[in-house]
Short mmCIF file of the C-alpha atoms (twelve columns), coordinates in Angstrom:
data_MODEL
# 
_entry.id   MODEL 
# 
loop_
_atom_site.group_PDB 
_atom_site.id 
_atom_site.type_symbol 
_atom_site.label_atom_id 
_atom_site.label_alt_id 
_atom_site.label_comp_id 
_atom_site.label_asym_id 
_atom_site.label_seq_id 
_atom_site.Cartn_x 
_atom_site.Cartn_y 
_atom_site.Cartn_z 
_atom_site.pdbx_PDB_model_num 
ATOM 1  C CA . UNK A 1  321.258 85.826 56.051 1 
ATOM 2  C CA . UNK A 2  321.047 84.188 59.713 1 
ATOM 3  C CA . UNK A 3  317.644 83.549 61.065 1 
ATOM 4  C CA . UNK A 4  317.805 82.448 64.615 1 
ATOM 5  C CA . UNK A 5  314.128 81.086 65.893 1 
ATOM 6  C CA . UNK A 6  313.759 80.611 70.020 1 
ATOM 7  C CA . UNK A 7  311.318 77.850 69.730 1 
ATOM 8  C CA . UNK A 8  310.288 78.265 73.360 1 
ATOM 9  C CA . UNK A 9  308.097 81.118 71.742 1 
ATOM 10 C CA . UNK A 10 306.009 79.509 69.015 1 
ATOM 11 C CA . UNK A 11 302.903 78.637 70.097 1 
ATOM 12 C CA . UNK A 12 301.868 76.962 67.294 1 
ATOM 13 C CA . UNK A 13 302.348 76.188 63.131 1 
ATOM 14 C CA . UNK A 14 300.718 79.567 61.834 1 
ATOM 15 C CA . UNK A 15 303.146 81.266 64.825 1 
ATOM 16 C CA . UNK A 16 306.127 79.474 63.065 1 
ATOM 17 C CA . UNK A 17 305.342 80.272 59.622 1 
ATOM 18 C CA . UNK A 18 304.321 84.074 60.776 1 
ATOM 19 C CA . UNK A 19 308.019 84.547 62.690 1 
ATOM 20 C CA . UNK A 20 309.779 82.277 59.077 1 
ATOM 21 C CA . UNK A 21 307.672 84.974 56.677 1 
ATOM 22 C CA . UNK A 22 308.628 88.122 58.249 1 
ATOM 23 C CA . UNK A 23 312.502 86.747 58.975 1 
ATOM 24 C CA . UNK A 24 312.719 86.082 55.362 1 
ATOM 25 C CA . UNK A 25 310.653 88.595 53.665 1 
ATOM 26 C CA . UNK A 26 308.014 86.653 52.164 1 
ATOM 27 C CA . UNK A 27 305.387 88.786 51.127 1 
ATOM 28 C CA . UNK A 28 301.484 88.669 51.404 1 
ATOM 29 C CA . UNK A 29 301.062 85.653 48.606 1 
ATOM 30 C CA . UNK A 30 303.529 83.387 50.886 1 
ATOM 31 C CA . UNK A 31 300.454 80.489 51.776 1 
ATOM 32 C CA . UNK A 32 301.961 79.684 55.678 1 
ATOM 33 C CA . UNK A 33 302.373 76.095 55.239 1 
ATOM 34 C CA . UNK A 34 304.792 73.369 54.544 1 
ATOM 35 C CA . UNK A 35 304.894 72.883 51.363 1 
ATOM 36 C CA . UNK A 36 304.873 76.494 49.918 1 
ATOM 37 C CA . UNK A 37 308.231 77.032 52.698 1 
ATOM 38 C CA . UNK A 38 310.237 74.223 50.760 1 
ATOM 39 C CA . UNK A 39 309.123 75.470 47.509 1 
ATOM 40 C CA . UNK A 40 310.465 78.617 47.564 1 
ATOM 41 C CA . UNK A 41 313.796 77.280 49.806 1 
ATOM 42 C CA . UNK A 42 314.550 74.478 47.223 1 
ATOM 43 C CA . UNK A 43 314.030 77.052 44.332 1 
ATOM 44 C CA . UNK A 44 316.772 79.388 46.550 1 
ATOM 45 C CA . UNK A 45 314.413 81.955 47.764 1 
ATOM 46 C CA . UNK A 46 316.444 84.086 49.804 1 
ATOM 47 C CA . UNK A 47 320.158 82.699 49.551 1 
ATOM 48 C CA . UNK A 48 322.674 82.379 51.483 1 
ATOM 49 C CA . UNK A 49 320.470 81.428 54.265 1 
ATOM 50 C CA . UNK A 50 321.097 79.836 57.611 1 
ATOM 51 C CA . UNK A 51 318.165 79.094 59.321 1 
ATOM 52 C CA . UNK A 52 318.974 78.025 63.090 1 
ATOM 53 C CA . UNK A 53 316.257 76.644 65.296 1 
ATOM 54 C CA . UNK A 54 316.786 76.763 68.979 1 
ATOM 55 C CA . UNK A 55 315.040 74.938 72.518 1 
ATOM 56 C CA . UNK A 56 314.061 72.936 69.238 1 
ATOM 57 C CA . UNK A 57 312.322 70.720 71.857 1 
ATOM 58 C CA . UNK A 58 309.252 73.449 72.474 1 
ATOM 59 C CA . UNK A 59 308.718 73.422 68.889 1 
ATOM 60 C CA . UNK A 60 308.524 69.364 68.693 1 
ATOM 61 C CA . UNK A 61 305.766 69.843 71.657 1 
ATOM 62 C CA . UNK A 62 303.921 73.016 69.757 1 
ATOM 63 C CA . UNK A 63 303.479 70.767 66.280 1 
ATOM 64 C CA . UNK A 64 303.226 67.588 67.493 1 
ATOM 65 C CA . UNK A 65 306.293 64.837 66.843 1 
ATOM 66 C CA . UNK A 66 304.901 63.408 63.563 1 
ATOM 67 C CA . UNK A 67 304.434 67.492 61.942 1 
ATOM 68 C CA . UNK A 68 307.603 68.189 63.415 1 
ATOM 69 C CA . UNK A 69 309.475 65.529 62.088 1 
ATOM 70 C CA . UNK A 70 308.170 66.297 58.641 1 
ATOM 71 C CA . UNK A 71 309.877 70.021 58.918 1 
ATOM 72 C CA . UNK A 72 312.776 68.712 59.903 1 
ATOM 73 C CA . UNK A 73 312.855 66.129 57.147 1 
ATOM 74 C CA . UNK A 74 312.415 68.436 54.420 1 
ATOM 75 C CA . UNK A 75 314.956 71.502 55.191 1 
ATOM 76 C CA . UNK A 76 317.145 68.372 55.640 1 
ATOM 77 C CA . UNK A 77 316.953 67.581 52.304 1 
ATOM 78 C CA . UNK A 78 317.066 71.038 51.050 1 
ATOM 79 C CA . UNK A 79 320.279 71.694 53.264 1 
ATOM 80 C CA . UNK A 80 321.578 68.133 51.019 1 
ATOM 81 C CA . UNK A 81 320.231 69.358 48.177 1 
ATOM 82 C CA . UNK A 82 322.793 72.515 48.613 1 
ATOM 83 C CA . UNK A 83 325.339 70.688 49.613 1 
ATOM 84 C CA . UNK A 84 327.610 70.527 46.337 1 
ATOM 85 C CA . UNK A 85 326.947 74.748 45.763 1 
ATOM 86 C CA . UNK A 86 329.513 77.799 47.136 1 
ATOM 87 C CA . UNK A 87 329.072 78.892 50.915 1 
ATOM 88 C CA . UNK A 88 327.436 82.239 48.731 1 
ATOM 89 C CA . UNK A 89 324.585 80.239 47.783 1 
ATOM 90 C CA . UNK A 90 323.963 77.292 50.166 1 
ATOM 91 C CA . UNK A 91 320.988 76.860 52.733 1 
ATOM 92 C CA . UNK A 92 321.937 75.704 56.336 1 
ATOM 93 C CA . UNK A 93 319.725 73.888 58.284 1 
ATOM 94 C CA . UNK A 94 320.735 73.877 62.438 1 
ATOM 95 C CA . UNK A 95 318.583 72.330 65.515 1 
ATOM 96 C CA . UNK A 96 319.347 72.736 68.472 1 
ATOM 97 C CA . UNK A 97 317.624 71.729 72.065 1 
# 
């Protein structure tokens, strides 16, 4: 699966995790914050996945540096915590301004 998000139109970090729940089909129980989007990514919920951000930029001025950083962080470290599994089963994390 390839999810492609134009950052240029989140407004904010509900709008992110709105356009991330619907583009990976995370149903009404998904909570719409950090930490419940890298626990179902680092368990492999869905797989393969490539999630591309792009105008990354607008996003970094929507959150805030420090909130964006931590996003970035953390599918970072999923995407290395994939690294060693099959193309079939990886997570791919891509920024791009």
């Amino acid at each position: 699966m390839n999810v492609v998000i134009d950052c240029r139109s989140v407004l904010d970090e509900a709008d992110l995790h709105r356009r991330l729940s619907g583009a990976l089909g995370y149903g009404p129980y998904y909570r719409h914050n950090l930490d419940d989007l890298s626990r179902k990514l680092a368990a492999g919920d869905p797989r393969p996945l490539q999630l591309v951000w792009i105008h990354a930029g607008s996003l970094r001025l929507a959150l805030g540096l420090e909130l964006y950083n931590r996003y970035v962080r953390t599918l970072a470290a999923i995407e290395t915590a994939d690294t060693g599994r099959g193309w079939n089963e990886r997570f791919v994390f891509r920024v791009f301004e």
